[in-house]
mmCIF file of C-alpha atoms in Angstrom:
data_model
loop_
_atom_site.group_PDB
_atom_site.id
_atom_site.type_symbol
_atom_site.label_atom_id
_atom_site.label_comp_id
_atom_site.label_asym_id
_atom_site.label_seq_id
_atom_site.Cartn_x
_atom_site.Cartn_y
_atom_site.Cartn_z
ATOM 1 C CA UNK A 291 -5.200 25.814 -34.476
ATOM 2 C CA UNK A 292 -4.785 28.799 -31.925
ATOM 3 C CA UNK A 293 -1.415 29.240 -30.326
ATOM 4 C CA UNK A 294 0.546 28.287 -27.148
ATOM 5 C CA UNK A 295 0.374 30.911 -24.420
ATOM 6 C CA UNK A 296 2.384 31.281 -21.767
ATOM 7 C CA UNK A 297 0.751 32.058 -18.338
ATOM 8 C CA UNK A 298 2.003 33.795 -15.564
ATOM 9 C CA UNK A 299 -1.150 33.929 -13.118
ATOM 10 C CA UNK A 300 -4.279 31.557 -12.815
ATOM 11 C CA UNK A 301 -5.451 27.977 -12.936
ATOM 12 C CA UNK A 302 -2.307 27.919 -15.526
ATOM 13 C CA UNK A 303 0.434 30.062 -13.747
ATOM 14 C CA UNK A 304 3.640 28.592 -15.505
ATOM 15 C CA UNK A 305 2.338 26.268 -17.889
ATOM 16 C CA UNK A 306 2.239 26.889 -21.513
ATOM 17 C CA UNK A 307 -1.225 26.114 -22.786
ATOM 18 C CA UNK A 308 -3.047 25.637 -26.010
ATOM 19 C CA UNK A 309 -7.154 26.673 -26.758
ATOM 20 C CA UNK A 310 -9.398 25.127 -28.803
ATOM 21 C CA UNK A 311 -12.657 25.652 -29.389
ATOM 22 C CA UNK A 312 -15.278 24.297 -31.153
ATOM 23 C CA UNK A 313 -18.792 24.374 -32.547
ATOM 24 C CA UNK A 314 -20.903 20.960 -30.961
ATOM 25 C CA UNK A 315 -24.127 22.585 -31.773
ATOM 26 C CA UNK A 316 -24.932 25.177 -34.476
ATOM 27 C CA UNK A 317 -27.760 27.111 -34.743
ATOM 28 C CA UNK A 318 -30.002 26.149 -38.043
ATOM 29 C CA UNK A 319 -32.851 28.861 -37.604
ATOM 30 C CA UNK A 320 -34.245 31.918 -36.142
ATOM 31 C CA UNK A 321 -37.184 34.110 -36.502
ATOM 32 C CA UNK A 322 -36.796 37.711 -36.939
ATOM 33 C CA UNK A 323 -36.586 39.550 -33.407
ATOM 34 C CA UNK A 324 -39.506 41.887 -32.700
ATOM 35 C CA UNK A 325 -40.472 43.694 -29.649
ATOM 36 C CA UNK A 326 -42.797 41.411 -28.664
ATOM 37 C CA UNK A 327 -42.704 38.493 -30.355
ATOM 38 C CA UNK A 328 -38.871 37.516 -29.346
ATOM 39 C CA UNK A 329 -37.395 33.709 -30.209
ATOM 40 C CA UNK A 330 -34.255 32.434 -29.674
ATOM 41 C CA UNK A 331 -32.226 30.885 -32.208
ATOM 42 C CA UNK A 332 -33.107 27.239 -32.645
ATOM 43 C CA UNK A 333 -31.145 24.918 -31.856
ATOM 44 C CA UNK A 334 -29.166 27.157 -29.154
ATOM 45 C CA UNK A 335 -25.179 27.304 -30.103
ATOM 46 C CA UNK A 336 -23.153 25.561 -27.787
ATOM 47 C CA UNK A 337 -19.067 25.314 -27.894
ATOM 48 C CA UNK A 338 -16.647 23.176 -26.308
ATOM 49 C CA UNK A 339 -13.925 24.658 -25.270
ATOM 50 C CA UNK A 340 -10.450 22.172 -24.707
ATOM 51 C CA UNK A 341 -6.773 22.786 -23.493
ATOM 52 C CA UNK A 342 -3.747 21.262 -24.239
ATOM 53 C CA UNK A 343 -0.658 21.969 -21.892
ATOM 54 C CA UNK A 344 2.088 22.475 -24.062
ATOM 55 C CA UNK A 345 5.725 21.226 -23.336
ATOM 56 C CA UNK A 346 9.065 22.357 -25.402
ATOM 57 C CA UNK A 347 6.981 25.397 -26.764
ATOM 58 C CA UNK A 348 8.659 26.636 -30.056
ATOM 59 C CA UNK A 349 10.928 23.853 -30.484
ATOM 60 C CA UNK A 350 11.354 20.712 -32.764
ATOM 61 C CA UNK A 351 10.937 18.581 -29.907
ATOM 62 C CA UNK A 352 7.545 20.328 -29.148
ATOM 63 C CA UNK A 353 5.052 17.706 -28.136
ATOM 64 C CA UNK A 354 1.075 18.891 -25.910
ATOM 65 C CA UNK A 355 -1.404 16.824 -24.606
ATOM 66 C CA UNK A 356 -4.877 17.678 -23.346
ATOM 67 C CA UNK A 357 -5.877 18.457 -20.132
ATOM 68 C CA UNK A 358 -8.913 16.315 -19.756
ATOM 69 C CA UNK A 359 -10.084 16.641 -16.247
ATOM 70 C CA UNK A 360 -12.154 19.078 -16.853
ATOM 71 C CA UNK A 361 -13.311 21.104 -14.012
ATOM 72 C CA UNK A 362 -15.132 24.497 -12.686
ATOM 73 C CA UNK A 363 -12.024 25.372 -11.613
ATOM 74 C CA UNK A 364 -10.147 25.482 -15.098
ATOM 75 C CA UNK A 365 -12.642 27.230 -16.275
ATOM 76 C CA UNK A 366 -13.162 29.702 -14.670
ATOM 77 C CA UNK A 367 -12.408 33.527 -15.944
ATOM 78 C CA UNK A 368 -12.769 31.656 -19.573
ATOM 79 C CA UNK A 369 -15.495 33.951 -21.182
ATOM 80 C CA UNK A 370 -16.668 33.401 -25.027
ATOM 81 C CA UNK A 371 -17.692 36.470 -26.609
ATOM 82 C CA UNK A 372 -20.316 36.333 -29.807
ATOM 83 C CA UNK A 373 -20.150 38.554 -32.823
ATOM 84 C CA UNK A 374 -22.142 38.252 -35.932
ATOM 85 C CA UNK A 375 -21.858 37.920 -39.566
ATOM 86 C CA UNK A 376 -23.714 38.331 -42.701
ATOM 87 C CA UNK A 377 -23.591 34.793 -45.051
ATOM 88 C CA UNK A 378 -22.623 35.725 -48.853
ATOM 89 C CA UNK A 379 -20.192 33.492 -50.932
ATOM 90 C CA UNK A 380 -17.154 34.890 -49.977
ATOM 91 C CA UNK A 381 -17.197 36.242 -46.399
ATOM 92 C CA UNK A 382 -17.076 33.264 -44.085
ATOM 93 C CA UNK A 383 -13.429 32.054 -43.694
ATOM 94 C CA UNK A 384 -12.302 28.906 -45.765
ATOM 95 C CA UNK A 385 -11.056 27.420 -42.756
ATOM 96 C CA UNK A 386 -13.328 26.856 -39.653
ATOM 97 C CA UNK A 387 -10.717 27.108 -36.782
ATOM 98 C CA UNK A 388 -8.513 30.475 -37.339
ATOM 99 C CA UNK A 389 -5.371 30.984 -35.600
ATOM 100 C CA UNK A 390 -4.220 32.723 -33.228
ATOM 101 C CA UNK A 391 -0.706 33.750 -34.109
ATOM 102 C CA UNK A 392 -0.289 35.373 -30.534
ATOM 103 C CA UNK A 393 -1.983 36.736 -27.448
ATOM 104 C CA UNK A 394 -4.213 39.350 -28.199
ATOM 105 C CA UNK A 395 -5.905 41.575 -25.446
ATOM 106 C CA UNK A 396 -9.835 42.147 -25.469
ATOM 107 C CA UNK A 397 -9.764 45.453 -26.743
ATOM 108 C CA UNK A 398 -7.199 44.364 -30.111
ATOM 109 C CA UNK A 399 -9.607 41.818 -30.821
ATOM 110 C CA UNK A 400 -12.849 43.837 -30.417
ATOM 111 C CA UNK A 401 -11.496 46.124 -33.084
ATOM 112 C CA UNK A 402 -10.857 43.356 -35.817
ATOM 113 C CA UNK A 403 -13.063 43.142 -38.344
ATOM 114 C CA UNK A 404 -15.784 45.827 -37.344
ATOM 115 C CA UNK A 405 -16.291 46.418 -41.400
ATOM 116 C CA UNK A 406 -17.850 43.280 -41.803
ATOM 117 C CA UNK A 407 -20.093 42.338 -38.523
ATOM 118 C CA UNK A 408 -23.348 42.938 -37.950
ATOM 119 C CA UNK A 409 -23.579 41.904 -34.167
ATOM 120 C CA UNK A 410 -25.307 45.161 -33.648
ATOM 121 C CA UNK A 411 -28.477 43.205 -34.939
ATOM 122 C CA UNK A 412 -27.638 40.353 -32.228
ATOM 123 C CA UNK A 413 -29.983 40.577 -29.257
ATOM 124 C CA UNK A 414 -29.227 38.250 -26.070
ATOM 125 C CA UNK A 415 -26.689 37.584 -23.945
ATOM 126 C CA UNK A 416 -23.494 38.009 -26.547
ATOM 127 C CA UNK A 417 -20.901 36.907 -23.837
ATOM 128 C CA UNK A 418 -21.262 33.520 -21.285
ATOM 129 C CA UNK A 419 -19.147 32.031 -19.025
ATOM 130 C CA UNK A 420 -18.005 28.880 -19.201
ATOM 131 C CA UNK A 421 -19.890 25.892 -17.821
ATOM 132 C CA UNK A 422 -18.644 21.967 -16.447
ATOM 133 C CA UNK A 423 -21.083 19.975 -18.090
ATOM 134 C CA UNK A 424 -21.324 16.436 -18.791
ATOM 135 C CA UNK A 425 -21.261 15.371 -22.978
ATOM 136 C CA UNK A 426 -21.145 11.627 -23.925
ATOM 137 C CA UNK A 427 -20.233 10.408 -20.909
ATOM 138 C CA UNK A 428 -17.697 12.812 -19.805
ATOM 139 C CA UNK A 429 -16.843 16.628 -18.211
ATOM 140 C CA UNK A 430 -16.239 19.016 -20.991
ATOM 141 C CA UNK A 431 -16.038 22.508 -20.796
ATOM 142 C CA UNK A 432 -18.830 24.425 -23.103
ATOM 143 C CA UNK A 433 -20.331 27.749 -23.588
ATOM 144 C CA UNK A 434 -24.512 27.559 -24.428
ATOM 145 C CA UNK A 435 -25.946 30.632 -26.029
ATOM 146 C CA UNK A 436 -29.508 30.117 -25.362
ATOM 147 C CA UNK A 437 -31.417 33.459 -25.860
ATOM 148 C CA UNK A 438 -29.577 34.527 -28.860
ATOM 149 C CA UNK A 439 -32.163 36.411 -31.868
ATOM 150 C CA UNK A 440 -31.434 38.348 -34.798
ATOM 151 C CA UNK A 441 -33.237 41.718 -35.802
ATOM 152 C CA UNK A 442 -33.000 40.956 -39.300
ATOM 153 C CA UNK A 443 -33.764 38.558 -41.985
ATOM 154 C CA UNK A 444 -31.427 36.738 -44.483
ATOM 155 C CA UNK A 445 -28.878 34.191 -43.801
ATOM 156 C CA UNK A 446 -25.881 34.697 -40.909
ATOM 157 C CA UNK A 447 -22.513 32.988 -39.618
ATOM 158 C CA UNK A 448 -21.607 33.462 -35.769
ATOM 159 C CA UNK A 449 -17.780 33.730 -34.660
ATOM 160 C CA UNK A 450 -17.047 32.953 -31.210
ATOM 161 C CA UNK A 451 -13.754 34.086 -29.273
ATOM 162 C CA UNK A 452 -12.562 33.105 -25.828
ATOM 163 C CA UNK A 453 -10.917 35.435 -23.349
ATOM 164 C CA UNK A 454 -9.443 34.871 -19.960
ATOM 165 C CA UNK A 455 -10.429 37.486 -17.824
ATOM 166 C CA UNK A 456 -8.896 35.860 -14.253
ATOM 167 C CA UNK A 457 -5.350 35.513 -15.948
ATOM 168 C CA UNK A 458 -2.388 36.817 -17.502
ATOM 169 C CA UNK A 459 0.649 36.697 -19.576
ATOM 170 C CA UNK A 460 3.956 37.797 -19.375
ATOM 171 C CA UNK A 461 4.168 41.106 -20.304
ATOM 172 C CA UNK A 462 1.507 41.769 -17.807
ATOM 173 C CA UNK A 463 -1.104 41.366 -20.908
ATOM 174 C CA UNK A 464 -4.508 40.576 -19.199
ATOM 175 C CA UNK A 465 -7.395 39.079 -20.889
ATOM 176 C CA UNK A 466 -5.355 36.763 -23.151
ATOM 177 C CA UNK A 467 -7.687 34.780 -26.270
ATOM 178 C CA UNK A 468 -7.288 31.604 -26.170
ATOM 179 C CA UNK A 469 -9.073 30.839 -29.176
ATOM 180 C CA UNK A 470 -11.650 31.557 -31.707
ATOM 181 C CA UNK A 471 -13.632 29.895 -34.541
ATOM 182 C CA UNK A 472 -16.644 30.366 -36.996
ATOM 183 C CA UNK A 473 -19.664 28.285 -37.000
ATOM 184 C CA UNK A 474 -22.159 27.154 -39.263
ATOM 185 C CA UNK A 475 -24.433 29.330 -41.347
ATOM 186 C CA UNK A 476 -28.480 29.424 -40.433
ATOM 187 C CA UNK A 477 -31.169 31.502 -41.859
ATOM 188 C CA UNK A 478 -33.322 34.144 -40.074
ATOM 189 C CA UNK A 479 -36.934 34.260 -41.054
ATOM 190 C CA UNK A 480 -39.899 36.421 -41.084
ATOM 191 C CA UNK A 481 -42.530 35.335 -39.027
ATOM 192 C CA UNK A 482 -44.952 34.721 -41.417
ATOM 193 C CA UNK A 483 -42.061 32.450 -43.431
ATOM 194 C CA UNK A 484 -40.553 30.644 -40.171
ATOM 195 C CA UNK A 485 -41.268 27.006 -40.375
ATOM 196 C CA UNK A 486 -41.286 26.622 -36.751
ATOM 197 C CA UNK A 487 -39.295 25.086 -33.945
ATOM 198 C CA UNK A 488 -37.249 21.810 -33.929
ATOM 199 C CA UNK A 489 -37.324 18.886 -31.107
ATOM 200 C CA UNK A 490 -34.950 19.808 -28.723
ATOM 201 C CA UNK A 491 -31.779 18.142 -29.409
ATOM 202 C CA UNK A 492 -29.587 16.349 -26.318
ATOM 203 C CA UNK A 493 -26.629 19.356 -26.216
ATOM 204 C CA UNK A 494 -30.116 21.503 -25.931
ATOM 205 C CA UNK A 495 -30.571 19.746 -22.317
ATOM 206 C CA UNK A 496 -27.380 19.500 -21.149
ATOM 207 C CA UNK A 497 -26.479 20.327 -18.026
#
């Protein structure tokens, strides 16, 4: 569970809010990326991200609730960022949702963890914007990496971070995260191995 952060400019100026995000679609496959022979992760990755305005922040009588009229307007300045792992039995974190013990800026979190990432082998767009899009019935906020490959074989783990890039904190800190997490592990064939493409799922066609 990420932490409360208190805002002082954007679609949250004076409210203390609470991130979460979370993996509705995780990739199971890709084929090795080649110069020209390029495809996409399958299915594509998608996240939803959700906020919870906090009240009584850092006190026993703290109590949050989400804010569930989810809009273009909420979202906007949230970006997620991509960076990529190698699978083996003891890198990917025990727990799926990691916390955020405070705000970090872009560049603090950029430099975590560089030892064990291989996003240099990602090819795609690494960082999207956050999209209104309707999911069982309802708005949610979600992030869709659709043109995501790998240069390599073997077997990989994605972790995904949001940053707000229209807001701030006190402190003046810009480019607060609000969250991150770690998805699910898939496998990157060769091409002669890859068993091919899946039916497009519904999150696939969401719009």
């Amino acid at each position: 569970m990420s932490a409360p952060i208190s805002f002082t400019t954007g679609p949250f100026a004076g409210w203390t809010v609470r991130g979460e995000l979370k993996e509705l679609q995780k990739a199971d496959m890709g084929r090795k990326y080649g110069q020209k022979d390029r495809r996409p992760l399958d299915p594509p990755p998608v996240l939803q991200l959700r906020f919870y305005r906090v009240f009584n922040n850092g006190t026993a009588q703290q109590w949050e609730h989400e804010i569930d009229a989810y809009t273009d307007g909420i979202g906007i300045g949230c970006v997620c960022h991509v960076d990529l792992f190698r699978s083996t039995p003891r890198s990917k974190p025990e727990r799926i949702n990691q916390s955020l013990q405070a705000p970090r800026t872009t560049n603090e979190m950029a430099n975590a963890g560089q030892a064990s990432t291989y996003t240099t082998l990602l090819v795609g767009t690494r960082a999207v914007s956050a999209s209104c899009v309707y999911h069982e019935g309802k708005k949610i906020l979600a992030f869709v990496f659709s043109d995501l490959a790998v240069r390599a074989e073997g077997s990989f783990f994605l972790r995904y971070r949001v940053f707000d890039i229209m807001s701030a904190v006190p402190g003046g800190t810009q480019h607060p995260a609000l969250a991150e997490t770690f998805g699910g592990t898939f496998q990157v064939y060769s091409t002669k191995s890859f068993p091919g493409l899946q039916a497009s799922t519904d999150l696939t066609k969401v719009r």
